[in-house]
Coordinates of C-alpha atoms and ligand atoms in Angstrom, one line a residue:
M1 CA -132.9 -33.7 75.5
D2 CA -132.2 -30.1 76.5
F3 CA -133.6 -27.1 74.6
E4 CA -131.7 -24.6 76.6
L5 CA -128.5 -23.0 75.2
S6 CA -125.4 -23.1 77.4
P7 CA -124.6 -19.8 79.2
E8 CA -121.6 -19.3 76.8
T9 CA -123.7 -19.9 73.7
K10 CA -126.4 -17.6 75.0
M11 CA -123.8 -14.9 75.8
F12 CA -122.4 -15.3 72.3
R13 CA -125.8 -14.9 70.7
D14 CA -126.6 -11.9 72.8
N15 CA -123.3 -10.2 72.0
I16 CA -123.9 -10.7 68.3
S17 CA -127.4 -9.5 68.6
E18 CA -126.2 -6.3 70.3
F19 CA -123.6 -5.8 67.7
C20 CA -126.1 -6.2 64.9
R21 CA -128.6 -3.8 66.7
R22 CA -125.9 -1.1 67.1
V23 CA -123.9 -1.5 63.8
I24 CA -125.9 -3.3 61.2
A25 CA -129.6 -2.4 61.7
P26 CA -129.1 1.3 61.0
R27 CA -127.5 0.5 57.7
W28 CA -129.4 -2.3 56.1
V29 CA -131.9 -0.2 54.0
E30 CA -129.0 2.0 52.7
I31 CA -127.1 -1.2 51.7
D32 CA -130.1 -2.6 49.9
E33 CA -131.0 0.6 48.2
G34 CA -127.4 1.5 47.3
G35 CA -126.8 -2.0 46.0
R36 CA -123.5 -2.3 47.7
I37 CA -121.9 -3.7 50.9
E38 CA -119.1 -1.3 51.8
Q39 CA -115.7 -2.5 53.0
D40 CA -116.1 -1.0 56.5
V41 CA -119.2 -3.3 57.1
I42 CA -117.2 -6.4 56.0
R43 CA -114.4 -5.3 58.4
Q44 CA -116.9 -4.9 61.2
L45 CA -118.3 -8.4 60.6
A46 CA -114.7 -9.8 60.7
S47 CA -113.9 -7.9 63.9
Q48 CA -116.8 -9.8 65.5
G49 CA -115.3 -13.1 64.4
L50 CA -118.3 -13.7 62.1
L51 CA -116.3 -14.4 58.9
G52 CA -114.9 -17.9 59.2
L53 CA -116.6 -18.4 62.6
V54 CA -116.5 -22.2 62.1
L55 CA -112.9 -22.3 60.8
S56 CA -110.1 -23.5 62.9
E57 CA -108.1 -21.1 65.1
D58 CA -105.0 -22.2 63.2
Y59 CA -106.4 -20.1 60.3
G60 CA -107.7 -17.2 62.4
G61 CA -111.2 -18.7 62.8
Q62 CA -113.2 -19.0 66.1
N63 CA -113.5 -22.8 65.9
G64 CA -117.2 -22.2 66.4
G65 CA -119.9 -24.7 65.9
F66 CA -122.5 -24.7 63.2
L67 CA -125.2 -24.2 65.8
E68 CA -123.5 -21.0 66.9
A69 CA -123.2 -20.0 63.3
A70 CA -126.9 -20.6 62.8
L71 CA -127.7 -18.5 65.9
A72 CA -125.5 -15.6 64.7
G73 CA -126.9 -15.9 61.1
E74 CA -130.5 -15.6 62.5
E75 CA -129.5 -12.4 64.4
L76 CA -127.7 -10.9 61.4
A77 CA -130.7 -11.5 59.2
Y78 CA -133.2 -10.3 61.8
H79 CA -131.3 -7.0 62.0
A80 CA -130.6 -6.8 58.2
P81 CA -133.5 -8.6 56.6
A82 CA -132.7 -7.7 53.0
L83 CA -130.2 -10.6 53.5
S84 CA -127.1 -9.5 51.6
L85 CA -125.0 -9.4 54.7
A86 CA -126.5 -12.7 55.9
V87 CA -125.7 -14.3 52.5
L88 CA -122.1 -13.0 52.6
Y89 CA -121.9 -14.3 56.2
L90 CA -123.3 -17.8 55.4
L91 CA -121.1 -18.2 52.4
Q92 CA -118.0 -17.5 54.6
N93 CA -119.1 -20.2 57.0
S94 CA -119.7 -22.9 54.5
W95 CA -117.4 -22.8 51.4
P96 CA -114.2 -21.8 53.2
F97 CA -114.9 -24.7 55.6
V98 CA -114.8 -27.0 52.5
V99 CA -111.4 -25.4 51.7
E100 CA -110.3 -26.2 55.2
L101 CA -111.5 -29.8 54.8
Y102 CA -110.1 -30.5 51.4
G103 CA -107.6 -27.8 50.4
S104 CA -103.8 -28.2 50.4
E105 CA -102.0 -26.8 53.4
E106 CA -100.6 -24.1 51.3
A107 CA -103.9 -22.9 49.9
R108 CA -105.5 -23.1 53.3
G109 CA -102.7 -21.1 54.9
E110 CA -102.9 -18.5 52.2
V111 CA -106.6 -17.9 51.9
L112 CA -108.4 -18.8 55.1
P113 CA -106.7 -16.3 57.4
R114 CA -107.7 -13.6 54.9
V115 CA -111.3 -14.7 55.0
C116 CA -111.3 -14.5 58.8
S117 CA -109.7 -11.0 58.7
G118 CA -112.2 -9.7 56.2
E119 CA -109.6 -9.2 53.4
A120 CA -110.9 -12.0 51.1
L121 CA -114.2 -13.8 50.3
V122 CA -114.9 -17.3 49.1
G123 CA -118.2 -18.2 47.4
I124 CA -119.5 -21.0 45.2
A125 CA -119.4 -21.3 41.4
S126 CA -121.6 -24.2 40.3
T127 CA -124.6 -23.1 38.2
E128 CA -124.4 -23.2 34.4
A129 CA -126.8 -22.0 31.9
H130 CA -128.1 -25.4 30.8
G131 CA -129.6 -26.1 34.3
G132 CA -128.2 -25.5 37.8
S133 CA -130.2 -28.3 39.5
D134 CA -128.2 -31.0 37.7
V135 CA -124.8 -30.3 39.3
A136 CA -123.5 -33.6 37.9
S137 CA -123.8 -32.2 34.4
V138 CA -121.4 -29.2 34.7
R139 CA -119.4 -28.6 31.6
L140 CA -116.9 -25.9 32.6
K141 CA -113.7 -27.7 31.7
A142 CA -110.5 -28.1 33.7
E143 CA -107.6 -29.6 31.8
R144 CA -104.1 -30.3 32.9
R145 CA -101.4 -28.0 31.7
G146 CA -98.1 -29.7 32.5
D147 CA -97.6 -31.2 36.0
K148 CA -98.5 -28.2 38.1
L149 CA -101.3 -26.3 36.3
W150 CA -104.9 -26.6 35.3
A151 CA -106.6 -24.5 32.6
L152 CA -110.2 -23.5 33.2
N153 CA -112.5 -22.7 30.3
G154 CA -116.2 -22.1 30.4
E155 CA -119.0 -20.1 32.0
K156 CA -120.9 -20.1 35.2
S157 CA -124.3 -18.4 34.8
M158 CA -125.2 -17.3 38.3
V159 CA -122.4 -16.6 40.8
S160 CA -122.7 -14.3 43.8
L161 CA -119.9 -12.0 45.0
P162 CA -117.7 -11.1 42.0
S163 CA -118.0 -7.3 42.3
I164 CA -117.4 -7.4 46.1
I165 CA -114.4 -9.7 45.6
E166 CA -113.0 -7.3 43.1
N167 CA -113.1 -4.6 45.8
M168 CA -111.7 -6.7 48.6
P169 CA -108.2 -5.7 49.7
W170 CA -106.7 -9.1 49.1
G171 CA -109.3 -10.7 46.9
G172 CA -111.0 -14.1 46.8
G173 CA -112.9 -16.4 44.5
W174 CA -115.0 -19.5 44.5
V175 CA -115.1 -23.1 45.1
L176 CA -115.5 -23.9 41.4
I177 CA -117.1 -27.1 40.3
S178 CA -115.6 -28.3 37.0
R179 CA -115.6 -31.1 34.5
T180 CA -112.4 -33.2 34.5
G181 CA -113.9 -36.5 33.2
K182 CA -116.2 -37.2 30.3
I183 CA -119.6 -35.6 30.4
E184 CA -121.2 -39.1 30.5
D185 CA -119.2 -39.8 33.7
R186 CA -121.5 -37.3 35.4
H187 CA -120.7 -37.4 39.2
N188 CA -117.5 -39.3 38.6
G189 CA -115.9 -36.7 36.4
I190 CA -116.0 -33.7 38.6
T191 CA -113.2 -31.9 40.4
N192 CA -113.3 -28.7 42.5
F193 CA -110.8 -25.9 42.6
L194 CA -110.4 -22.8 44.6
A195 CA -110.5 -20.4 41.7
L196 CA -109.3 -17.0 42.8
M197 CA -110.4 -14.0 40.8
K198 CA -108.3 -11.7 42.9
R199 CA -105.2 -12.7 44.8
G200 CA -102.8 -10.6 46.8
G201 CA -104.5 -7.4 45.4
E202 CA -104.1 -8.5 41.7
T203 CA -107.1 -9.3 39.6
D204 CA -106.8 -12.3 37.2
S205 CA -107.7 -10.8 33.8
S206 CA -108.7 -14.2 32.4
I207 CA -111.8 -14.1 34.7
S208 CA -114.5 -11.7 33.7
Y209 CA -118.1 -11.2 34.9
K210 CA -121.3 -9.5 34.0
P211 CA -123.8 -8.8 36.8
W212 CA -127.5 -9.6 36.5
T213 CA -129.9 -6.9 37.6
E214 CA -131.4 -8.1 40.9
F215 CA -134.7 -6.9 42.2
A216 CA -133.8 -7.8 45.8
R217 CA -130.9 -8.7 48.1
R218 CA -129.2 -6.0 46.2
G219 CA -126.2 -5.5 48.5
L220 CA -124.3 -8.2 46.6
D221 CA -124.1 -9.0 42.9
T222 CA -124.9 -12.2 41.2
S223 CA -123.1 -12.5 37.8
I224 CA -122.3 -14.5 34.8
V225 CA -118.6 -15.4 35.3
T226 CA -116.4 -16.5 32.4
F227 CA -113.1 -18.3 32.7
N228 CA -111.1 -17.9 29.6
D229 CA -108.0 -20.1 29.8
T230 CA -107.6 -19.3 33.5
L231 CA -104.6 -21.1 34.9
V232 CA -104.9 -22.5 38.4
E233 CA -102.0 -24.2 40.3
D234 CA -102.6 -27.8 41.4
K235 CA -102.3 -26.6 45.0
Y236 CA -105.7 -25.0 44.7
R237 CA -107.4 -28.3 43.8
L238 CA -109.9 -29.4 46.5
G239 CA -109.8 -33.1 47.0
E240 CA -109.0 -35.9 44.5
V241 CA -109.4 -35.5 40.7
N242 CA -112.9 -36.7 39.6
R243 CA -114.1 -37.1 43.2
G244 CA -115.4 -33.6 43.6
F245 CA -119.2 -34.1 43.5
K246 CA -119.5 -35.4 47.0
I247 CA -117.2 -32.6 48.3
A248 CA -119.4 -30.0 46.7
M249 CA -122.5 -31.5 48.3
E250 CA -120.9 -31.1 51.7
G251 CA -120.6 -27.4 51.1
F252 CA -124.3 -27.2 49.9
N253 CA -125.4 -29.2 53.0
L254 CA -123.8 -26.7 55.3
A255 CA -124.9 -23.7 53.4
R256 CA -128.5 -25.0 53.5
C257 CA -128.4 -25.4 57.3
L258 CA -127.4 -21.8 57.6
I259 CA -129.9 -20.6 55.0
G260 CA -132.6 -22.1 57.2
A261 CA -131.3 -19.9 60.1
V262 CA -131.0 -16.6 58.1
T263 CA -134.5 -17.0 56.5
I264 CA -135.8 -17.7 60.1
G265 CA -134.2 -14.4 61.2
C266 CA -135.9 -12.7 58.3
A267 CA -139.3 -14.3 59.1
R268 CA -139.0 -13.2 62.7
W269 CA -138.4 -9.6 61.7
L270 CA -141.3 -9.7 59.2
L271 CA -143.7 -11.1 61.8
E272 CA -142.7 -8.5 64.4
Q273 CA -143.4 -5.8 61.9
G274 CA -146.8 -7.4 61.2
V275 CA -147.7 -7.8 64.9
S276 CA -146.9 -4.2 65.8
W277 CA -148.9 -3.0 62.8
I278 CA -152.0 -5.1 63.3
K279 CA -152.2 -4.1 66.9
Q280 CA -152.3 -0.4 66.1
R281 CA -154.1 -0.3 62.7
E282 CA -157.8 0.3 63.3
V283 CA -160.3 -0.4 60.6
F284 CA -164.1 -0.6 61.1
G285 CA -163.4 0.9 64.6
K286 CA -161.1 -1.6 66.0
P287 CA -157.5 -3.0 65.6
I288 CA -157.3 -5.4 62.7
A289 CA -155.6 -7.9 65.2
T290 CA -159.0 -8.4 66.7
Y291 CA -160.3 -10.0 63.4
Q292 CA -159.7 -13.7 63.5
A293 CA -159.0 -13.8 59.8
I294 CA -155.8 -12.1 60.8
S295 CA -155.0 -13.4 64.3
F296 CA -155.5 -17.0 63.3
K297 CA -153.0 -16.5 60.4
L298 CA -150.6 -15.0 62.9
A299 CA -151.1 -18.1 65.2
D300 CA -150.4 -20.4 62.3
H301 CA -147.2 -18.5 61.3
L302 CA -145.9 -18.5 64.9
K303 CA -146.5 -22.3 65.2
E304 CA -144.7 -22.9 61.9
L305 CA -141.9 -20.5 62.8
E306 CA -141.2 -22.4 66.0
A307 CA -141.2 -25.8 64.2
A308 CA -139.0 -24.4 61.4
R309 CA -136.5 -23.0 63.9
L310 CA -136.2 -26.3 65.7
L311 CA -135.6 -28.1 62.4
C312 CA -132.8 -25.7 61.4
Y313 CA -131.2 -25.9 64.8
K314 CA -131.3 -29.7 64.6
A315 CA -129.6 -29.6 61.2
A316 CA -126.8 -27.4 62.6
W317 CA -126.5 -29.5 65.7
V318 CA -126.0 -32.6 63.5
A319 CA -123.3 -30.7 61.5
D320 CA -121.6 -30.1 64.9
K321 CA -121.9 -33.8 65.9
Y322 CA -120.4 -34.9 62.5
Y323 CA -117.7 -32.3 61.8
K324 CA -116.8 -30.9 65.2
E325 CA -117.3 -33.7 67.6
K326 CA -116.8 -36.5 65.1
R327 CA -119.4 -38.5 66.9
E328 CA -120.3 -42.0 65.7
G329 CA -123.8 -42.4 64.4
F330 CA -123.9 -39.1 62.6
G331 CA -123.2 -39.0 58.8
L332 CA -123.2 -36.9 55.7
R333 CA -126.6 -38.4 54.7
D334 CA -128.2 -37.1 57.9
L335 CA -126.8 -33.7 57.1
A336 CA -128.0 -33.8 53.5
Y337 CA -131.5 -34.8 54.6
L338 CA -131.8 -32.2 57.4
G339 CA -130.0 -29.5 55.5
A340 CA -132.5 -29.9 52.6
M341 CA -135.4 -29.9 55.0
S342 CA -134.0 -26.8 56.8
K343 CA -133.7 -24.8 53.5
L344 CA -137.0 -26.0 52.1
K345 CA -139.1 -25.4 55.2
C346 CA -137.6 -22.1 56.5
A347 CA -137.2 -20.2 53.2
S348 CA -140.7 -21.1 52.0
L349 CA -142.2 -20.2 55.4
A350 CA -140.4 -16.9 55.5
F351 CA -141.8 -16.1 52.0
E352 CA -145.4 -17.0 53.1
I353 CA -145.1 -14.9 56.2
G354 CA -143.7 -12.0 54.1
E355 CA -146.7 -12.2 51.8
D356 CA -149.2 -12.1 54.6
V357 CA -147.4 -9.3 56.4
M358 CA -147.5 -7.3 53.1
K359 CA -151.2 -7.9 53.0
W360 CA -151.8 -6.9 56.6
F361 CA -150.2 -3.5 55.7
G362 CA -152.6 -3.1 52.9
G363 CA -151.8 -0.8 50.0
A364 CA -149.0 0.9 51.9
S365 CA -146.8 -2.2 51.6
Y366 CA -146.6 -1.6 47.9
F367 CA -144.5 1.5 48.1
K368 CA -140.8 1.6 48.7
E369 CA -141.2 3.9 51.7
L370 CA -142.0 0.8 53.8
P371 CA -139.1 -1.6 53.9
I372 CA -141.1 -4.9 54.3
F373 CA -140.9 -5.8 50.6
R374 CA -137.0 -5.9 50.8
A375 CA -137.2 -8.8 53.3
W376 CA -140.0 -10.6 51.5
L377 CA -138.3 -10.5 48.1
A378 CA -134.9 -11.3 49.5
V379 CA -136.2 -14.6 50.8
F380 CA -137.6 -15.3 47.3
S381 CA -134.0 -15.8 46.1
Y382 CA -133.8 -18.9 48.2
V383 CA -137.3 -20.0 47.3
V384 CA -136.5 -20.0 43.5
G385 CA -133.0 -21.4 43.6
A386 CA -130.0 -20.0 45.3
E387 CA -128.1 -23.1 46.7
G388 CA -130.8 -25.4 45.3
T389 CA -134.5 -25.2 44.3
E390 CA -137.4 -26.4 46.4
N391 CA -137.8 -29.4 44.1
M392 CA -134.2 -30.4 44.5
M393 CA -134.6 -30.2 48.3
R394 CA -137.6 -32.5 47.9
L395 CA -135.6 -34.8 45.7
I396 CA -132.9 -35.2 48.3
I397 CA -135.4 -35.9 51.1
A398 CA -137.4 -38.3 49.0
R399 CA -134.2 -40.1 47.9
E400 CA -133.3 -40.7 51.5
A401 CA -136.7 -41.9 52.4
L402 CA -137.3 -44.2 49.3
G403 CA -133.9 -45.2 48.1
R404 CA -132.0 -44.0 45.0
E405 CA -133.8 -46.4 42.7
Y406 CA -137.1 -44.5 43.2
V407 CA -135.8 -41.0 42.7
Ligands
FAD1 C1 -130.0 -14.7 43.9 C2 -129.3 -15.9 43.4 C3 -128.0 -16.2 43.8 C4 -127.3 -17.3 43.3 N1 -126.0 -17.5 43.6 C5 -125.4 -18.5 43.1 C6 -124.0 -18.7 43.4 O1 -123.3 -17.9 44.1 N2 -123.3 -19.8 42.8 C7 -124.0 -20.7 42.0 O2 -123.4 -21.6 41.6 N3 -125.3 -20.5 41.7 C8 -126.0 -19.5 42.3 N4 -127.3 -19.3 42.0 C9 -128.0 -20.2 41.1 C10 -128.9 -21.3 41.8 O3 -128.0 -22.2 42.5 C11 -129.7 -22.0 40.7 O4 -130.7 -21.0 40.3 C12 -130.4 -23.3 41.1 O5 -129.5 -24.3 41.4 C13 -131.3 -23.8 40.1 O6 -130.7 -23.8 38.8 P1 -131.5 -23.1 37.6 O7 -131.8 -21.7 38.0 O8 -130.6 -23.3 36.4 O9 -132.9 -23.9 37.4 P2 -133.1 -25.3 36.7 O10 -132.1 -26.3 37.1 O11 -133.2 -25.1 35.2 O12 -134.5 -25.7 37.2 C14 -135.7 -25.1 36.7 C15 -136.9 -25.6 37.5 O13 -137.1 -27.0 37.2 C16 -137.2 -27.7 38.4 N5 -136.5 -29.1 38.2 C17 -135.3 -29.3 37.6 N6 -135.1 -30.6 37.7 C18 -136.2 -31.2 38.3 C19 -136.6 -32.6 38.7 N7 -135.8 -33.6 38.4 N8 -137.7 -32.8 39.3 C20 -138.5 -31.7 39.6 N9 -138.3 -30.4 39.3 C21 -137.1 -30.2 38.6 C22 -136.4 -26.9 39.4 O14 -136.8 -27.2 40.7 C23 -136.8 -25.5 39.0 O15 -138.0 -25.2 39.5 C24 -128.0 -18.2 42.5 C25 -129.4 -18.0 42.2 C26 -130.0 -16.9 42.7 C27 -131.5 -16.7 42.3

């Protein structure tokens, strides 16, 4: 076992880090406060090859590995810890990959190069108002209209990206999880489509959205998205009819590996802020870092951060073995298990670290003049639910350990 990155991977990470330091770090607070990622920032991410990094060169991607994607995600989040950019980035390195795996040649050729060039975005539309955790219960209906079309009707209650997609030069949309079988068929009645809200600069008027008001991670919106007799050509179907559940889980697994990485980047930034503060803040005549109530907490957090990072890198490494190297002995269940662990461990750790760092800053942390709250609360989006709640991650891990009959 070798814990050292190859010289090429190290150089890649260092280049991304330098780009983020120069271009991204000066703007992250403005993005969070303004509630908007401007187009020029998206173009800059694309120019570094970060959008669709893991996609094939045939579609304009870098054919990068998921470990590289994790390293880049960590750097991006470290330099922009309010996470909007990191979320946009990780979505473009998980859901378009699902399109590459299961989309028709026509759909891939049309959309993926535009993701890589920063002209289009692809996210995920899964959650519905009756309970996002139970993906097998989705109700949004897809029904055949003739041989070549499907009609989508229904609502997704929390979907990231719509207002950014509306402003993209070409457009974009979501991997949409829909009901094609009977509701009691559950997993066996689900089909996925690439549902484009904007295509070739034209917005589809049958898709509307209403943004939620977010208290953090404000650079991108999360909205209720309604599909009102939206017509989708069959060429945008992803995989076989009624076999979409497992395909959707592949996207979630990959996203969860990368969520681990971006929340680690965020935690790293939070801890650095904390360390520099506790070394200089003197109370009762000496730096508060000299009080063991504080330094022991720091030691625990550093230990956990190291362990969490290794877990997340391992999940990404397994994704590379399975998808990129097609190595025997690595399967989707390994990825589901480690992806769930990566998200569960890293996001909750980053949130705990954020809470302690806020406390180390005392009352000053409560005011918006200090940016720490932006990172802390951004991580909370992943603790409460985005791409699966903590309990759902536990359910996946326990199911793997105990067998389906116990969970
Ligand atoms: C900022 C943000 C962005 C998001 N972006 C997207 C997006 O782009 N696309 C998208 O599709 N969704 C998105 N979501 C939604 C997210 O995926 C859901 O919030 C998540 O899947 C949980 O669904 P829910 O909120 O309906 O909670 P519910 O499913 O109603 O769960 C409520 C609580 O019950 C617990 N629970 C449920 N079942 C069990 C069980 N069997 N055992 C133990 N506990 C259980 C859950 O863990 C949770 O704590 C986003 C959410 C947030 C906060």
